[in-house]
Short mmCIF file of C-alpha atoms in Angstrom, two decimals:
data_model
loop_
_atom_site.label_atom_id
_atom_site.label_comp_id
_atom_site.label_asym_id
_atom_site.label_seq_id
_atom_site.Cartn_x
_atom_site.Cartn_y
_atom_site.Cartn_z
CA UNK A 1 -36.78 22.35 -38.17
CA UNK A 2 -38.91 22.84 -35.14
CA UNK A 3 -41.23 19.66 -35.66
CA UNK A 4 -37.55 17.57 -36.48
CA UNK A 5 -36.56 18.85 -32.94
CA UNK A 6 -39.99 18.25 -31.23
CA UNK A 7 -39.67 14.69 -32.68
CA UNK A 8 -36.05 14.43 -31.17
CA UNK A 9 -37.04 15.32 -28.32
CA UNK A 10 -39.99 13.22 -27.87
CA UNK A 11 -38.26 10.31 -29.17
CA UNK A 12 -35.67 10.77 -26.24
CA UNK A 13 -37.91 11.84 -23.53
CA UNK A 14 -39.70 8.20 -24.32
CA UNK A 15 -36.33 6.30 -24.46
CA UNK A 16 -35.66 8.02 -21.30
CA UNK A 17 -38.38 7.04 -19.67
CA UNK A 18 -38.77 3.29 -21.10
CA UNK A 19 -34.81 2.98 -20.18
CA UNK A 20 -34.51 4.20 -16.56
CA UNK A 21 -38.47 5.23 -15.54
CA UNK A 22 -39.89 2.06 -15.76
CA UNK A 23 -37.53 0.13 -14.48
CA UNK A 24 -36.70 2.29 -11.51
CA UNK A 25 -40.63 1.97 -10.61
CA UNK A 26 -40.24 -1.66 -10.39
CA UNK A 27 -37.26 -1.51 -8.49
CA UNK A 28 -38.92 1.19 -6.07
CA UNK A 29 -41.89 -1.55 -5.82
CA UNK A 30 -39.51 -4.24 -5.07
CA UNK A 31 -38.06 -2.13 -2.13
CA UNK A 32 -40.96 -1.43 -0.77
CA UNK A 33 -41.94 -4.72 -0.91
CA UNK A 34 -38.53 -5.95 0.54
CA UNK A 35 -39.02 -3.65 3.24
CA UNK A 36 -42.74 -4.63 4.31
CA UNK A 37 -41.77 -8.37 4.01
CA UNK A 38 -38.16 -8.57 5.69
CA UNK A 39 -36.26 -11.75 6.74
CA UNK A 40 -38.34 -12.79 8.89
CA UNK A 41 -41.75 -13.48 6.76
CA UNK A 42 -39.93 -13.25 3.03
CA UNK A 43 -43.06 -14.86 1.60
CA UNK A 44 -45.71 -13.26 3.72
CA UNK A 45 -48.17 -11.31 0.69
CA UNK A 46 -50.42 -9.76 3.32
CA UNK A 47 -48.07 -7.30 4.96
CA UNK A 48 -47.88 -5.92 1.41
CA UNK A 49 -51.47 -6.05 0.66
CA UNK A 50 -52.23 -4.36 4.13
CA UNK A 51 -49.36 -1.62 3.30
CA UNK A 52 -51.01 -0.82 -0.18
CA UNK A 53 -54.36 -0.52 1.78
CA UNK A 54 -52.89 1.67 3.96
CA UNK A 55 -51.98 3.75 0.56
CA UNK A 56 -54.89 3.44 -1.13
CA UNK A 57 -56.94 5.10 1.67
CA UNK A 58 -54.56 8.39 1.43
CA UNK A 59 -54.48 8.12 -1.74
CA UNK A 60 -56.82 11.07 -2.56
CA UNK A 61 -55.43 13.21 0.22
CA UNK A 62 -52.65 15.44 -0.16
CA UNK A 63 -50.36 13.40 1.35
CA UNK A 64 -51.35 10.59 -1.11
CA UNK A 65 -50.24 12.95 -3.73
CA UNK A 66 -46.69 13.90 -2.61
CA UNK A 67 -46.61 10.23 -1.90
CA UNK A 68 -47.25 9.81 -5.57
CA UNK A 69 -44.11 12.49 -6.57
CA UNK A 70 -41.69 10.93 -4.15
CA UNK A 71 -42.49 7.63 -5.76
CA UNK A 72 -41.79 8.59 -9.09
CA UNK A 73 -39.00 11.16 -8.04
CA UNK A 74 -37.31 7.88 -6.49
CA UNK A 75 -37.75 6.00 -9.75
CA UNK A 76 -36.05 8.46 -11.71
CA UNK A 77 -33.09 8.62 -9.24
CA UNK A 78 -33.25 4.76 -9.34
CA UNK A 79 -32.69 5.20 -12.93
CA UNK A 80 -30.14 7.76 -13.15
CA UNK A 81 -28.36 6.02 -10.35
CA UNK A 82 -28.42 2.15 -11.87
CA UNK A 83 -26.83 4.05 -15.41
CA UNK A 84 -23.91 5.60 -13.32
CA UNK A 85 -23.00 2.61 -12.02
CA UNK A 86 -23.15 0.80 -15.29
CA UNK A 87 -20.74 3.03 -16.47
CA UNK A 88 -18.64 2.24 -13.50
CA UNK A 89 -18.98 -1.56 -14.20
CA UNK A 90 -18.25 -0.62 -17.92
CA UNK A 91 -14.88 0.83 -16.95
CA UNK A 92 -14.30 -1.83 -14.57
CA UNK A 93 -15.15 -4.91 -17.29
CA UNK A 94 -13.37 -3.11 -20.62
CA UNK A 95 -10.34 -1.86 -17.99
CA UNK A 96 -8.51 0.05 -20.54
CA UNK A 97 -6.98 2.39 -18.17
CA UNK A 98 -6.60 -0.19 -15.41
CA UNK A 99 -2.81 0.86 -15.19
CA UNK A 100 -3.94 4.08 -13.63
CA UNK A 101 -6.63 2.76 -11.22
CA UNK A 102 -5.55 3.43 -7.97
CA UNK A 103 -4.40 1.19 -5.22
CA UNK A 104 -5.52 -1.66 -4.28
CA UNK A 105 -7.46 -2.23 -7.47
CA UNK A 106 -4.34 -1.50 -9.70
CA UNK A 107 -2.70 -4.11 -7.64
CA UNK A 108 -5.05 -6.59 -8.30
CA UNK A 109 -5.47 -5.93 -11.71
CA UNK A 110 -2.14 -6.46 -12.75
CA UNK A 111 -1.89 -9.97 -10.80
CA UNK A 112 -5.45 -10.90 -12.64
CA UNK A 113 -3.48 -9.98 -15.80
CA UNK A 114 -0.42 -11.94 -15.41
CA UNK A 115 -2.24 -14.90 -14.27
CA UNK A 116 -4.45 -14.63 -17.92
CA UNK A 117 -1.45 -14.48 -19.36
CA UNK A 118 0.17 -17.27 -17.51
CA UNK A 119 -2.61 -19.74 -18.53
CA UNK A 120 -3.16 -18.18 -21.92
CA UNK A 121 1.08 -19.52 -22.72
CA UNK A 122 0.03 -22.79 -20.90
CA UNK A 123 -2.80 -23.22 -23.65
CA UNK A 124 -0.43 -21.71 -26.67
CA UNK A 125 1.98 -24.71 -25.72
CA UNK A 126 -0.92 -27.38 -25.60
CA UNK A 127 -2.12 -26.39 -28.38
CA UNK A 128 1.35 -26.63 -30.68
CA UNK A 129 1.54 -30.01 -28.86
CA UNK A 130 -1.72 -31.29 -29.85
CA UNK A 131 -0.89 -30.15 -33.74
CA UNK A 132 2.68 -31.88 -33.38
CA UNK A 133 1.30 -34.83 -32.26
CA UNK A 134 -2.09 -34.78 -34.69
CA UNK A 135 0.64 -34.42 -37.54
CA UNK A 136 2.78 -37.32 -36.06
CA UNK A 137 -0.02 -39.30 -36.10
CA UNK A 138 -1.01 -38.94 -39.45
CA UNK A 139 2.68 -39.72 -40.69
CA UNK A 140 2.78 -42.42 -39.01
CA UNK A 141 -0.71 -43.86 -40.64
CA UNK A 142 0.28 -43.29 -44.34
CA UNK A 143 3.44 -44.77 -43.40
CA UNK A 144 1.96 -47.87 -41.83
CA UNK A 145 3.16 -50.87 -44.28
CA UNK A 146 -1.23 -52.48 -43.63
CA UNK A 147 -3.87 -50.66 -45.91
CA UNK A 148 -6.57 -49.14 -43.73
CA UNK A 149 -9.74 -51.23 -42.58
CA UNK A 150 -12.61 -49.54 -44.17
CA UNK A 151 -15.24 -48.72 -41.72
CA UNK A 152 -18.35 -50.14 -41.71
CA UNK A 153 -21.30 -47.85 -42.60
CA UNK A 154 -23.26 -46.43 -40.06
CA UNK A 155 -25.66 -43.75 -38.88
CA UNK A 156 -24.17 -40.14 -39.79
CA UNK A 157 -23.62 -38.00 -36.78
CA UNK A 158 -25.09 -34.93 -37.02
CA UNK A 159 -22.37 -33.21 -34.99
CA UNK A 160 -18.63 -34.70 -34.86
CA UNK A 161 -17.42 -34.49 -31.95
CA UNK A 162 -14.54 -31.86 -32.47
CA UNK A 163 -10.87 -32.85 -32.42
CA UNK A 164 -8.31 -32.55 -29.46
CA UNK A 165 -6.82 -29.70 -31.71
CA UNK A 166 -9.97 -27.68 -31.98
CA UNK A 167 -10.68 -28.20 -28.33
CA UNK A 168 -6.95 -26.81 -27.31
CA UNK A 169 -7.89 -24.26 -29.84
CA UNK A 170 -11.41 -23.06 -28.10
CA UNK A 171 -9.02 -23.03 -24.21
CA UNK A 172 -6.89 -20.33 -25.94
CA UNK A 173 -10.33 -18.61 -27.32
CA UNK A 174 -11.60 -18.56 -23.83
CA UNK A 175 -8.65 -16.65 -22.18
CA UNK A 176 -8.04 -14.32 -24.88
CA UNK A 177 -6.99 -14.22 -28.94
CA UNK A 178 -4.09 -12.81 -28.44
CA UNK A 179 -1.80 -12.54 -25.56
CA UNK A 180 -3.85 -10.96 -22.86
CA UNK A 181 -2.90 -7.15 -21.52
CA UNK A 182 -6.01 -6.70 -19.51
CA UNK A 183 -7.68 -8.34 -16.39
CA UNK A 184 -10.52 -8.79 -18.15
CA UNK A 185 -11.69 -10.84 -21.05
CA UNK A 186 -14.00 -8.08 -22.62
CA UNK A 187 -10.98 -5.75 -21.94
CA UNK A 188 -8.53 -7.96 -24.53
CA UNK A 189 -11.77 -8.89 -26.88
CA UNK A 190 -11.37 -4.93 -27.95
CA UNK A 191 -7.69 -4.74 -27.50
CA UNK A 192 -6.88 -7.81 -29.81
CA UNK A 193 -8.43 -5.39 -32.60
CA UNK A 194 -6.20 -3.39 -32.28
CA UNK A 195 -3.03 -5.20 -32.17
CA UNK A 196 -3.84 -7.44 -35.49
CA UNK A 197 -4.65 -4.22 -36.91
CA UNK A 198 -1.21 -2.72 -35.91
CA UNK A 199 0.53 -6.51 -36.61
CA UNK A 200 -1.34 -6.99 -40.32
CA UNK A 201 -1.59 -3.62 -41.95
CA UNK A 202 0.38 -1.50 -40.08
CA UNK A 203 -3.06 0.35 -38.58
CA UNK A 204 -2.77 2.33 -35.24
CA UNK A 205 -6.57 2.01 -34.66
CA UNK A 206 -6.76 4.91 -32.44
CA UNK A 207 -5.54 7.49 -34.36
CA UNK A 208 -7.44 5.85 -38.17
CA UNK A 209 -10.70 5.44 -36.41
CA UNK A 210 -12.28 8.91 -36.62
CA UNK A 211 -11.00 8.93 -40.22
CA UNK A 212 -12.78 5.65 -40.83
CA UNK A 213 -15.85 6.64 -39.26
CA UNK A 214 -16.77 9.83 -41.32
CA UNK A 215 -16.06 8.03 -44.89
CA UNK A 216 -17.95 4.55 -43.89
CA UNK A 217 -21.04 4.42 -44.87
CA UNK A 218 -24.65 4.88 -43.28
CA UNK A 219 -25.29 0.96 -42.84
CA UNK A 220 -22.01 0.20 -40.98
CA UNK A 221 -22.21 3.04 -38.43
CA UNK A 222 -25.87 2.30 -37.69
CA UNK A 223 -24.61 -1.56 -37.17
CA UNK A 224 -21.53 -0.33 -34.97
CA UNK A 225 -23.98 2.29 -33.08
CA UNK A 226 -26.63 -0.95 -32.27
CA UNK A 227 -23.44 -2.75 -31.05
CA UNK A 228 -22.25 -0.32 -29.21
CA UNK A 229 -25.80 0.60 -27.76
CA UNK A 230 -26.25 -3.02 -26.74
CA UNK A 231 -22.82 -3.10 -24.90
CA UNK A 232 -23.91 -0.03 -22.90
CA UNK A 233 -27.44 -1.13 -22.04
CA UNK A 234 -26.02 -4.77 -20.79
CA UNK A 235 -23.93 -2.30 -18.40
CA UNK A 236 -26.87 -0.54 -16.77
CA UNK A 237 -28.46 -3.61 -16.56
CA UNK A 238 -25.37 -4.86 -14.47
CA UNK A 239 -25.90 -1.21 -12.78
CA UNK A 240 -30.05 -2.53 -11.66
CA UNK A 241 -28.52 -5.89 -10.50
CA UNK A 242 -25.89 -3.92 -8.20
CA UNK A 243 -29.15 -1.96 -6.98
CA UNK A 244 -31.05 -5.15 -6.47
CA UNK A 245 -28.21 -5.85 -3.40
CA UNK A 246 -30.08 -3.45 -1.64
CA UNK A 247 -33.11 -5.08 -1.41
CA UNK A 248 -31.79 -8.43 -0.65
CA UNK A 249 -30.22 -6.22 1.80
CA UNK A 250 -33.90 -5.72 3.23
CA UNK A 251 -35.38 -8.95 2.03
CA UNK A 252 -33.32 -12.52 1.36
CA UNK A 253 -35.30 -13.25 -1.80
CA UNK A 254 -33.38 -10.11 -3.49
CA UNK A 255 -29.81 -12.05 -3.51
CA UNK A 256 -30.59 -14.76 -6.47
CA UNK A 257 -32.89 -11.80 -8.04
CA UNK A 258 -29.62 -9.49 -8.01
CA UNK A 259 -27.61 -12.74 -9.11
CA UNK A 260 -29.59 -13.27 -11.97
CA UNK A 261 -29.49 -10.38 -12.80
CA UNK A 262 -25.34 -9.72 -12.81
CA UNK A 263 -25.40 -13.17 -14.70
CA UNK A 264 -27.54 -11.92 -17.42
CA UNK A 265 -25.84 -8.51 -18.10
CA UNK A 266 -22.18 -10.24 -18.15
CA UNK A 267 -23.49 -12.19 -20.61
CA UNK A 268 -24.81 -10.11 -22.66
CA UNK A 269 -22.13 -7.88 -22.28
CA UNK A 270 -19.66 -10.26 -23.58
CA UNK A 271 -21.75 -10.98 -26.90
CA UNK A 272 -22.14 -7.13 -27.48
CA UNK A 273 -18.47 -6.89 -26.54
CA UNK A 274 -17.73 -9.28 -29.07
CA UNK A 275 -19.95 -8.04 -31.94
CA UNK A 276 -18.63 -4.40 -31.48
CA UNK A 277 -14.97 -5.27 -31.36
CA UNK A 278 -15.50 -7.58 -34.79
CA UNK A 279 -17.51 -4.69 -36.41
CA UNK A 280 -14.98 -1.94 -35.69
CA UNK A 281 -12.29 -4.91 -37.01
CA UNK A 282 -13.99 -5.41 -40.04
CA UNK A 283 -14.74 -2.04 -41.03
CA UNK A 284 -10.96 -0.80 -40.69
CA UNK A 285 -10.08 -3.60 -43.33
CA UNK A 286 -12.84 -2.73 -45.42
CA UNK A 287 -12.64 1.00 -45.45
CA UNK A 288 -8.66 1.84 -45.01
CA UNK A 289 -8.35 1.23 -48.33
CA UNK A 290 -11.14 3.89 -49.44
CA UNK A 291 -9.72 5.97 -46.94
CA UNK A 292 -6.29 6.00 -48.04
CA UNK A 293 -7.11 6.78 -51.49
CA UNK A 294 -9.42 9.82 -50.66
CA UNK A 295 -5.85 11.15 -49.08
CA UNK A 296 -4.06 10.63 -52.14
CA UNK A 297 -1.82 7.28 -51.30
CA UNK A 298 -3.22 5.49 -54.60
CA UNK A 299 -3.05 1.88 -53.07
CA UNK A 300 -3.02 -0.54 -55.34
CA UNK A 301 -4.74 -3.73 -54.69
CA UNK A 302 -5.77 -4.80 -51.33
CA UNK A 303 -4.38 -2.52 -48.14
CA UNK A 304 -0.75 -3.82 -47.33
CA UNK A 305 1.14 -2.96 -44.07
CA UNK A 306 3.12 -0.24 -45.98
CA UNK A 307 -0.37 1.52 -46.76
CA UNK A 308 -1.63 1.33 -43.95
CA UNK A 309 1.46 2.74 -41.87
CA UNK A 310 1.96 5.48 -44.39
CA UNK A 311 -1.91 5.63 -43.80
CA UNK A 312 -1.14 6.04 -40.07
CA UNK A 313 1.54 8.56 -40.44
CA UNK A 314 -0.27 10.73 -42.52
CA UNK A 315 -3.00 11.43 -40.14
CA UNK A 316 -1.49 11.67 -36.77
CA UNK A 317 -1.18 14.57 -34.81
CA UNK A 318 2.79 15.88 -34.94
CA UNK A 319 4.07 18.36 -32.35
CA UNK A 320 5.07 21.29 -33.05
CA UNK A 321 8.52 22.12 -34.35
CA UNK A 322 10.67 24.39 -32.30
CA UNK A 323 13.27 25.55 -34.48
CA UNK A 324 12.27 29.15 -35.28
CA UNK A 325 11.33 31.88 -32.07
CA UNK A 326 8.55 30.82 -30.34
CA UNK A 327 5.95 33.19 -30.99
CA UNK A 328 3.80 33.82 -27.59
CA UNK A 329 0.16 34.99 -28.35
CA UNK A 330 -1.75 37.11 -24.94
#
């Protein structure tokens, strides 16, 4: 037991340090840097090299050395600091509780919302169109009294260029799979779970999940755990860009660093976003079933809405009933 801890721990201690160490170094670097450069000579290598001479001679002193523990003290804060705001960008990118944010943000969530939903009903409508008139079309070419002119052969495309239908199709994709209930797009990628879960088997997701996650098995809660772990790390990384505003604070080169590196977590935020939200998806339709027979509900077949509501009811949390005396405990 004490070597399965000592490996725990070391295991951690080195994801700790690979996570926020290193990278907090190289951000404490690039400050320095930023700050012996400045505006007004961005480019200018020696005021850098002269600086690390400057280091290099104290380097053996005493001073050199506390020099040496600020530097990695300040790395470590870097660290700890760029994962607390990640989690603050995480809460501001999912924005499930965005109803409760205070003012001005709440304010400006909600109009962000309406407008996604505004343009996500403008898409729904083009997109009917498009299949009314696709179908119209067609009706009217088997109707058409002249047989069709075979084409002529060609070269194959490799790629066909997709139809006005799909394209309408991808719009709605863009905004949001379902009708859109938070400011965000990540936000509704996780919420539309949930509501075709509650829409097609009857599934409040919040209350089935825990139940789901102790009966599914090893392979699909490591694969949900990587998702989820990915999601989280493109967040701190978001967390080192917001950091990196600092030293384009100090040094103009810093802004398209800090850019880059915003663009690159959102990105990689979204894909995680979506892989997590269609692993949690798929494993409530492939596990309510198991789990509704380990309770005793016997489905037969696939999971139907009636299974899965009864499968709802049966493990939420009732209040308690109040029609006997209340029994107070000191």
């Amino acid at each position: 037991m004490g070597g399965l801890l000592a490996e725990l721990g070391k295991k951690i201690a080195d994801r700790w340090f690979t996570l926020l160490v290193l990278p907090g170094l190289l951000y404490v670097a690039a400050l320095a840097a930023a700050h012996a450069l400045g505006h007004a000579h961005p480019f200018d290598a020696r005021r850098v090299t002269d600086r690390l001479e400057t280091v290099d001679a104290d380097a053996a002193s005493a001073a050199g050395l506390a020099l040496l523990g600020a530097y990695l003290l300040a790395a470590a804060t870097a660290g700890l600091t760029a994962q607390s705001l990640g989690s603050l960008v995480e809460r501001l990118w999912l924005a499930a509780d965005w109803a409760g944010w205070p003012p001005p943000l709440r304010q400006l969530a909600a109009l962000r919302t309406r407008g996604r939903h505004r343009r996500w009903t403008e898409a729904v409508s083009n997109y009917h169109e498009t299949r009314e008139k696709a179908a119209a079309a067609h009706v009217r070419a088997r109707l058409a009294a002249n047989p069709p002119i075979p084409a002529r052969p060609g070269p194959a495309l490799s790629s066909p260029l997709p139809s006005p239908r799909e394209l309408a199709h991808r719009k709605i994709l863009r905004i949001a799979a379902e009708p859109p209930t938070r400011p965000t797009w990540m936000g509704d990628r996780l919420n539309d779970a949930t509501v075709r879960l509650n829409r097609d088997l009857g599934l409040d997701l919040a209350t089935v999940w825990p139940y789901l996650w102790l009966t599914a098995p090893d392979t699909t809660r490591t694969e949900i755990i990587a998702a989820r772990e990915t999601l989280t790390r493109a967040t701190t990384l978001a967390g080192w860009g917001l950091l990196y505003l600092a030293v384009a604070a100090l040094w103009w080169p810093g802004l398209p660093i800090a850019a880059a590196v915003l663009v690159t977590a959102w990105r990689r935020a979204r894909t995680a976003c979506d892989m997590y939200a269609l692993l949690v998806e798929a494993t409530a339709h492939l596990q309510s079933a198991d789990l509704a027979h380990r309770l005793g509900l016997e489905p037969t077949g696939p999971i139907t809405r009636e299974t899965g509501t009864a499968l709802t009811d049966l493990v939420r949390t009732r209040p308690p009933q109040l029609d006997g005396p209340v029994q107070t405990v000191w």
